XYZ file of N, CA and C in Angstrom:
480
model
N 38.915 7.914 17.983
C 38.559 8.136 16.841
C 39.315 6.842 16.003
N 40.622 6.666 16.326
C 41.014 5.507 15.438
C 40.395 4.035 16.130
N 40.293 4.027 17.137
C 39.440 2.662 18.151
C 38.362 2.407 17.220
N 37.472 3.538 17.229
C 36.120 3.251 16.441
C 36.178 3.094 15.147
N 37.093 3.629 14.251
C 37.546 3.211 12.874
C 37.973 1.494 12.876
N 38.661 1.330 13.977
C 39.334 -0.062 13.620
C 38.034 -0.905 13.999
N 37.498 -0.478 14.901
C 36.412 -1.482 15.413
C 35.130 -1.728 14.330
N 34.866 -0.579 13.473
C 33.893 -0.697 12.783
C 34.553 -1.206 11.447
N 35.692 -1.398 11.018
C 36.224 -2.329 10.002
C 36.257 -3.691 10.239
N 36.613 -3.892 11.688
C 36.707 -5.396 11.849
C 35.274 -5.896 12.122
N 33.962 -5.058 12.283
C 32.420 -5.628 12.307
C 32.506 -5.733 11.071
N 32.511 -5.043 9.853
C 32.420 -4.707 8.368
C 32.803 -6.152 7.906
N 34.293 -6.543 8.355
C 34.758 -7.665 7.935
C 34.068 -9.032 8.476
N 33.227 -8.863 9.442
C 32.407 -9.943 9.453
C 31.251 -10.136 9.046
N 30.547 -8.609 8.588
C 29.422 -8.578 7.748
C 29.727 -9.069 6.381
N 30.945 -8.643 5.822
C 31.143 -8.568 4.382
C 32.131 -9.385 4.129
N 32.005 -10.554 4.020
C 33.093 -11.628 3.892
C 33.403 -11.908 2.270
N 32.684 -11.656 1.623
C 32.363 -12.048 0.114
C 31.751 -11.042 -0.608
N 32.433 -9.992 -1.676
C 31.963 -8.936 -2.087
C 31.904 -9.627 -3.696
N 30.431 -9.367 -4.261
C 30.650 -9.563 -5.657
C 30.494 -7.870 -6.300
N 31.587 -7.914 -6.880
C 31.599 -6.418 -7.771
C 31.390 -6.393 -9.220
N 30.384 -6.122 -9.801
C 30.057 -5.829 -11.110
C 30.921 -4.877 -11.952
N 31.144 -4.996 -13.314
C 31.543 -4.108 -14.003
C 31.139 -4.339 -15.452
N 31.077 -3.499 -16.121
C 31.041 -3.509 -17.869
C 31.850 -2.764 -18.476
N 33.091 -2.469 -17.722
C 34.074 -2.216 -18.181
C 34.330 -0.551 -18.580
N 33.210 0.002 -18.067
C 32.895 1.713 -18.608
C 34.072 2.141 -17.403
N 33.782 3.782 -17.768
C 34.765 4.462 -16.875
C 33.808 4.549 -15.350
N 32.533 4.732 -15.491
C 31.686 4.743 -14.520
C 31.709 3.635 -13.789
N 31.820 2.426 -14.483
C 31.660 0.724 -13.376
C 33.369 0.805 -12.865
N 34.246 1.646 -13.070
C 35.559 1.708 -12.339
C 35.482 2.316 -11.183
N 34.552 3.149 -11.102
C 34.383 3.694 -9.903
C 33.806 2.847 -8.926
N 33.021 2.169 -9.276
C 32.600 0.633 -8.427
C 33.653 -0.381 -7.951
N 34.337 -0.496 -9.090
C 35.448 -1.253 -9.074
C 36.675 -0.836 -7.906
N 36.829 0.175 -7.979
C 37.838 1.069 -6.979
C 37.310 0.911 -6.001
N 35.958 1.327 -5.494
C 35.354 1.460 -4.180
C 35.074 0.090 -3.660
N 34.935 -0.898 -4.585
C 34.764 -2.405 -3.590
C 36.199 -2.937 -3.483
N 37.133 -2.650 -4.314
C 38.370 -3.441 -3.926
C 38.824 -2.542 -2.609
N 38.862 -1.297 -2.446
C 39.233 -0.530 -1.585
C 38.664 -1.257 -0.151
N 37.259 -1.380 -0.185
C 36.285 -1.910 0.804
C 37.024 -3.248 0.997
N 36.949 -4.175 0.010
C 37.698 -5.563 0.300
C 39.000 -5.339 1.014
N 39.910 -4.803 0.786
C 41.140 -4.639 1.217
C 41.105 -4.068 2.635
N 39.910 -3.042 3.097
C 40.287 -2.599 4.159
C 39.462 -3.490 5.517
N 38.579 -4.511 4.722
C 37.822 -5.499 5.838
C 38.335 -6.903 5.623
N 39.197 -6.988 4.695
C 39.740 -8.518 4.268
C 38.661 -9.368 3.906
N 37.791 -8.789 2.923
C 36.915 -9.661 2.194
C 37.324 -10.652 1.202
N 36.769 -11.937 0.789
C 37.017 -12.016 -0.850
C 36.196 -11.516 -1.631
N 36.606 -11.482 -2.582
C 36.071 -10.914 -3.855
C 35.910 -11.243 -5.302
N 34.481 -11.411 -5.571
C 34.429 -11.761 -6.966
C 33.959 -11.118 -8.039
N 34.368 -10.752 -9.096
C 34.334 -9.566 -10.040
C 33.485 -10.218 -11.149
N 32.231 -9.581 -11.772
C 31.497 -10.316 -12.550
C 31.116 -9.370 -13.486
N 31.130 -9.790 -14.961
C 30.848 -8.929 -16.315
C 29.807 -9.694 -17.037
N 28.691 -9.457 -17.510
C 27.767 -10.265 -18.226
C 27.799 -9.635 -19.734
N 27.489 -10.300 -20.406
C 27.170 -9.926 -22.170
C 26.137 -10.323 -22.250
N 25.041 -9.634 -22.843
C 23.565 -9.732 -23.255
C 23.698 -10.654 -24.540
N 22.269 -11.423 -24.698
C 22.199 -12.169 -25.756
C 22.012 -11.261 -26.928
N 22.356 -12.085 -27.996
C 22.309 -11.712 -29.714
C 21.059 -10.883 -29.790
N 21.027 -9.548 -30.046
C 19.841 -8.819 -30.300
C 18.883 -9.255 -31.196
N 17.661 -9.862 -31.184
C 16.719 -10.361 -31.923
C 15.884 -9.477 -32.359
N 15.570 -9.229 -33.759
C 14.332 -8.032 -34.011
C 13.335 -8.691 -34.260
N 12.314 -8.420 -33.526
C 11.265 -9.351 -33.464
C 10.192 -8.615 -34.561
N 9.301 -9.747 -35.417
C 8.571 -8.923 -36.410
C 9.259 -9.342 -37.799
N 10.507 -9.468 -37.686
C 11.065 -9.770 -39.197
C 11.719 -11.098 -39.250
N 12.005 -11.185 -40.450
C 12.115 -12.952 -40.759
C 13.775 -13.297 -40.671
N 14.599 -12.084 -40.866
C 16.058 -12.405 -40.536
C 16.233 -12.772 -39.184
N 17.175 -13.947 -39.080
C 17.861 -14.549 -37.890
C 19.355 -14.549 -37.989
N 19.990 -14.614 -37.189
C 21.334 -14.470 -37.296
C 21.850 -15.925 -37.814
N 22.726 -16.303 -38.640
C 23.172 -17.359 -39.094
C 24.031 -18.167 -37.733
N 24.202 -19.395 -37.920
C 25.009 -19.925 -36.623
C 26.338 -19.113 -36.735
N 27.152 -18.938 -37.788
C 28.141 -18.238 -37.764
C 28.251 -16.996 -37.357
N 27.241 -15.984 -37.729
C 26.980 -14.782 -36.931
C 26.781 -14.776 -35.473
N 26.279 -15.609 -34.953
C 25.781 -16.032 -33.525
C 26.886 -16.503 -32.876
N 27.936 -17.328 -33.343
C 29.143 -17.669 -32.978
C 30.297 -16.368 -32.782
N 30.196 -15.783 -34.050
C 31.064 -14.486 -33.838
C 30.844 -13.611 -32.617
N 29.435 -13.250 -32.755
C 28.860 -12.610 -31.597
C 29.370 -12.817 -30.274
N 29.126 -14.111 -29.991
C 29.630 -15.080 -28.697
C 31.149 -14.679 -28.440
N 31.920 -14.982 -29.574
C 33.361 -14.839 -29.773
C 33.680 -13.286 -29.113
N 33.161 -12.520 -29.663
C 33.718 -11.008 -29.497
C 33.344 -10.532 -28.072
N 32.130 -11.111 -27.551
C 31.815 -10.896 -26.020
C 32.717 -11.359 -25.264
N 32.926 -12.725 -25.268
C 34.261 -13.339 -24.726
C 35.412 -12.637 -24.731
N 35.984 -12.331 -25.855
C 37.104 -11.460 -25.739
C 37.134 -10.311 -24.977
N 36.035 -9.520 -25.262
C 35.749 -8.163 -24.584
C 35.866 -8.421 -23.089
N 34.821 -9.319 -22.633
C 34.894 -9.563 -21.430
C 36.337 -10.217 -20.734
N 37.150 -10.519 -21.248
C 38.306 -11.147 -20.895
C 39.455 -9.786 -20.823
N 39.214 -8.910 -21.648
C 40.042 -7.706 -21.691
C 39.477 -6.905 -20.287
N 38.141 -7.011 -19.971
C 37.534 -6.030 -18.962
C 38.162 -6.795 -17.529
N 37.844 -7.965 -17.514
C 38.366 -8.827 -16.397
C 40.085 -8.784 -15.943
N 40.654 -8.596 -16.806
C 42.399 -8.584 -16.726
C 42.476 -7.428 -16.205
N 41.837 -6.301 -16.669
C 42.229 -4.871 -16.278
C 41.704 -4.854 -14.693
N 40.729 -5.428 -14.280
C 40.306 -5.638 -12.943
C 41.159 -6.295 -12.190
N 41.748 -7.467 -12.773
C 42.691 -8.230 -12.051
C 44.046 -7.558 -11.702
N 44.337 -6.956 -12.651
C 45.793 -5.873 -12.787
C 45.368 -5.064 -11.388
N 44.133 -4.145 -11.429
C 43.797 -3.094 -10.212
C 43.952 -4.028 -8.862
N 43.367 -5.348 -8.923
C 43.161 -5.984 -7.606
C 44.837 -6.489 -7.314
N 45.675 -6.769 -8.128
C 46.947 -7.250 -7.690
C 47.598 -6.148 -7.486
N 47.401 -4.828 -7.903
C 48.317 -3.894 -7.492
C 48.379 -3.501 -5.958
N 46.821 -3.638 -5.538
C 46.804 -3.415 -4.235
C 46.615 -4.393 -3.292
N 46.700 -5.727 -3.676
C 46.933 -6.908 -2.941
C 45.723 -7.345 -2.440
N 44.599 -7.359 -3.348
C 43.239 -8.219 -3.401
C 43.116 -9.514 -4.364
N 42.936 -10.640 -3.649
C 42.870 -11.631 -4.226
C 41.663 -11.921 -4.875
N 41.166 -12.122 -6.044
C 40.013 -12.216 -6.484
C 39.668 -12.993 -7.535
N 38.309 -13.889 -7.511
C 37.961 -14.634 -8.592
C 37.311 -13.718 -10.092
N 37.121 -14.019 -11.045
C 36.535 -13.484 -12.094
C 35.471 -14.376 -12.762
N 34.399 -13.625 -12.952
C 33.248 -14.390 -13.822
C 32.981 -13.612 -15.081
N 32.518 -14.320 -16.146
C 31.988 -13.862 -17.197
C 30.703 -14.592 -17.747
N 29.481 -14.116 -17.607
C 28.266 -14.853 -17.525
C 27.692 -14.060 -19.264
N 27.689 -15.099 -20.131
C 27.346 -14.782 -21.466
C 25.785 -14.951 -21.626
N 25.446 -14.330 -22.723
C 24.025 -14.330 -23.016
C 22.975 -14.018 -21.878
N 23.498 -13.241 -21.093
C 22.427 -12.932 -19.968
C 22.486 -11.609 -19.613
N 21.295 -10.860 -19.204
C 21.181 -9.646 -18.943
C 22.114 -9.228 -17.650
N 22.716 -8.059 -17.142
C 23.472 -8.155 -16.364
C 22.795 -8.392 -14.730
N 21.526 -7.532 -14.487
C 20.784 -8.072 -13.245
C 20.699 -9.362 -13.140
N 20.143 -10.060 -13.891
C 20.264 -11.421 -13.521
C 21.220 -12.324 -13.243
N 22.321 -11.805 -14.162
C 23.772 -12.509 -13.994
C 24.461 -12.114 -12.716
N 24.069 -10.790 -12.288
C 24.571 -10.541 -10.621
C 24.025 -11.227 -9.999
N 22.544 -11.072 -9.847
C 21.759 -11.960 -8.805
C 22.187 -13.369 -8.615
N 22.189 -13.998 -9.859
C 22.468 -15.433 -9.624
C 23.752 -15.778 -9.181
N 24.803 -14.888 -9.629
C 26.076 -15.050 -9.326
C 26.340 -14.873 -7.682
N 25.489 -13.776 -7.009
C 25.584 -13.567 -5.770
C 25.156 -14.857 -5.112
N 23.979 -15.314 -5.396
C 23.323 -16.357 -4.405
C 24.134 -17.770 -4.664
N 24.694 -17.929 -6.022
C 25.400 -19.351 -6.013
C 26.730 -19.107 -5.414
N 27.508 -17.990 -5.247
C 28.629 -18.102 -4.595
C 28.777 -17.758 -3.175
N 27.425 -17.313 -2.799
C 27.401 -17.138 -1.289
C 27.849 -15.716 -0.842
N 27.808 -14.885 -1.761
C 28.034 -13.405 -1.447
C 27.430 -12.873 -0.499
N 27.533 -11.690 0.298
C 26.744 -11.030 1.371
C 27.036 -9.601 0.890
N 27.658 -9.045 0.016
C 27.659 -7.734 -0.349
C 27.641 -7.677 -1.895
N 26.961 -6.747 -2.410
C 26.796 -6.725 -4.133
C 27.527 -4.975 -4.314
N 28.393 -4.659 -4.884
C 28.730 -3.429 -5.192
C 28.833 -3.307 -6.682
N 28.194 -2.108 -6.950
C 28.095 -1.826 -8.363
C 27.960 -0.349 -8.488
N 28.034 0.124 -9.777
C 27.853 1.631 -10.251
C 26.607 1.951 -10.788
N 26.157 3.266 -10.608
C 24.937 3.952 -11.341
C 24.891 4.957 -11.716
N 24.574 5.077 -12.795
C 24.465 6.508 -13.394
C 23.489 7.682 -12.650
N 22.450 7.135 -12.117
C 21.535 8.005 -11.100
C 20.844 8.355 -11.955
N 20.108 7.670 -13.220
C 19.063 8.451 -13.809
C 17.823 8.139 -13.029
N 16.911 9.244 -13.727
C 15.570 8.929 -13.160
C 14.633 9.452 -13.969
N 13.520 9.178 -13.837
C 12.365 9.396 -14.631
C 12.113 8.861 -16.118
N 12.259 9.619 -16.861
C 12.119 9.023 -18.563
C 13.312 8.387 -18.776
N 14.373 9.065 -18.450
C 15.803 8.191 -18.600
C 16.040 7.091 -18.412
N 15.636 6.527 -16.956
C 15.493 5.426 -16.588
C 14.605 4.613 -17.049
N 13.347 4.956 -17.548
C 12.376 4.116 -17.905
C 12.788 3.668 -19.477
N 13.383 4.734 -20.071
C 13.727 4.307 -21.707
C 14.912 3.327 -21.637
N 16.223 3.788 -20.639
C 17.168 3.137 -20.876
C 17.218 1.877 -20.114
N 16.449 1.934 -19.059
C 16.171 1.052 -18.017
C 17.502 0.831 -16.851
N 17.297 -0.005 -16.003
C 18.513 0.220 -15.095
C 18.904 -1.072 -14.534
N 19.973 -1.495 -14.852
C 20.506 -2.850 -14.242
C 20.666 -2.723 -12.648
N 20.986 -1.595 -12.176
C 21.469 -1.200 -10.967
C 20.014 -1.123 -10.100
N 18.980 -0.862 -10.396
C 17.534 -0.512 -9.921
C 16.906 -2.046 -9.636
N 17.231 -2.915 -10.998
C 16.742 -4.289 -10.989
C 17.537 -4.950 -9.765
N 18.836 -5.012 -9.644
C 19.422 -5.482 -8.762
C 18.672 -5.065 -7.317
N 19.098 -3.775 -6.969
C 18.413 -3.194 -5.631
C 17.105 -3.819 -4.958
N 16.019 -3.857 -6.434
C 14.723 -4.226 -5.719
C 14.670 -5.565 -5.747
N 15.607 -6.283 -6.193
C 15.386 -7.942 -6.017
C 16.340 -8.551 -5.328
N 17.320 -7.866 -4.966
C 18.292 -8.600 -4.450
C 17.912 -9.258 -2.567
N 18.349 -10.150 -2.309
C 18.230 -10.488 -0.803
C 19.156 -9.997 0.308
N 20.410 -9.520 -0.669
C 21.437 -9.153 -0.005
C 21.707 -7.404 0.328
N 22.563 -7.034 0.814
C 22.875 -5.463 0.803
C 23.399 -5.324 -0.672
N 23.186 -4.355 -0.982
C 23.864 -3.696 -2.433
C 24.210 -2.338 -2.015
N 25.414 -2.011 -2.521
C 26.175 -0.902 -2.291
C 26.497 -0.264 -3.773
N 25.717 1.146 -3.820
C 25.625 1.593 -5.165
C 26.415 2.639 -5.099
N 27.555 2.602 -5.707
C 28.328 3.781 -6.021
C 27.974 4.991 -7.221
N 27.974 6.019 -7.190
C 27.453 6.892 -8.152
C 28.615 7.911 -8.601
């Protein structure tokens, strides 16, 4: 049994040489981080962790538009929040001995940022968490995970 496990991990290490792990800093996303870092440690993969912050919400049909100062403050707050999220992941990775790069993609929806980063960085596995919503909940709230799974050209490991 041990030989089979060792051989399987070795083969996975050849398949998955660069993992892209996404996070929004939530408790649910932490499950994906934990799983992805453990997998990377087991198979010796390179890791990039990404968080994305969405564009400033615009209310269509109204005359109000954000001032440049408000938009700048929004971006600064998002950058600060992303830095805190990514620093926590870096601490988790350091604790188990997994080197990683971090990426914050601003003004982009998560699915788009994840797919673009995976392609640009040559990743061969995306690891992310999902609430597992279905039906109306999924339709109303949207699912960045579903978008990634349906559009990704590489395997996606979804942690629930």
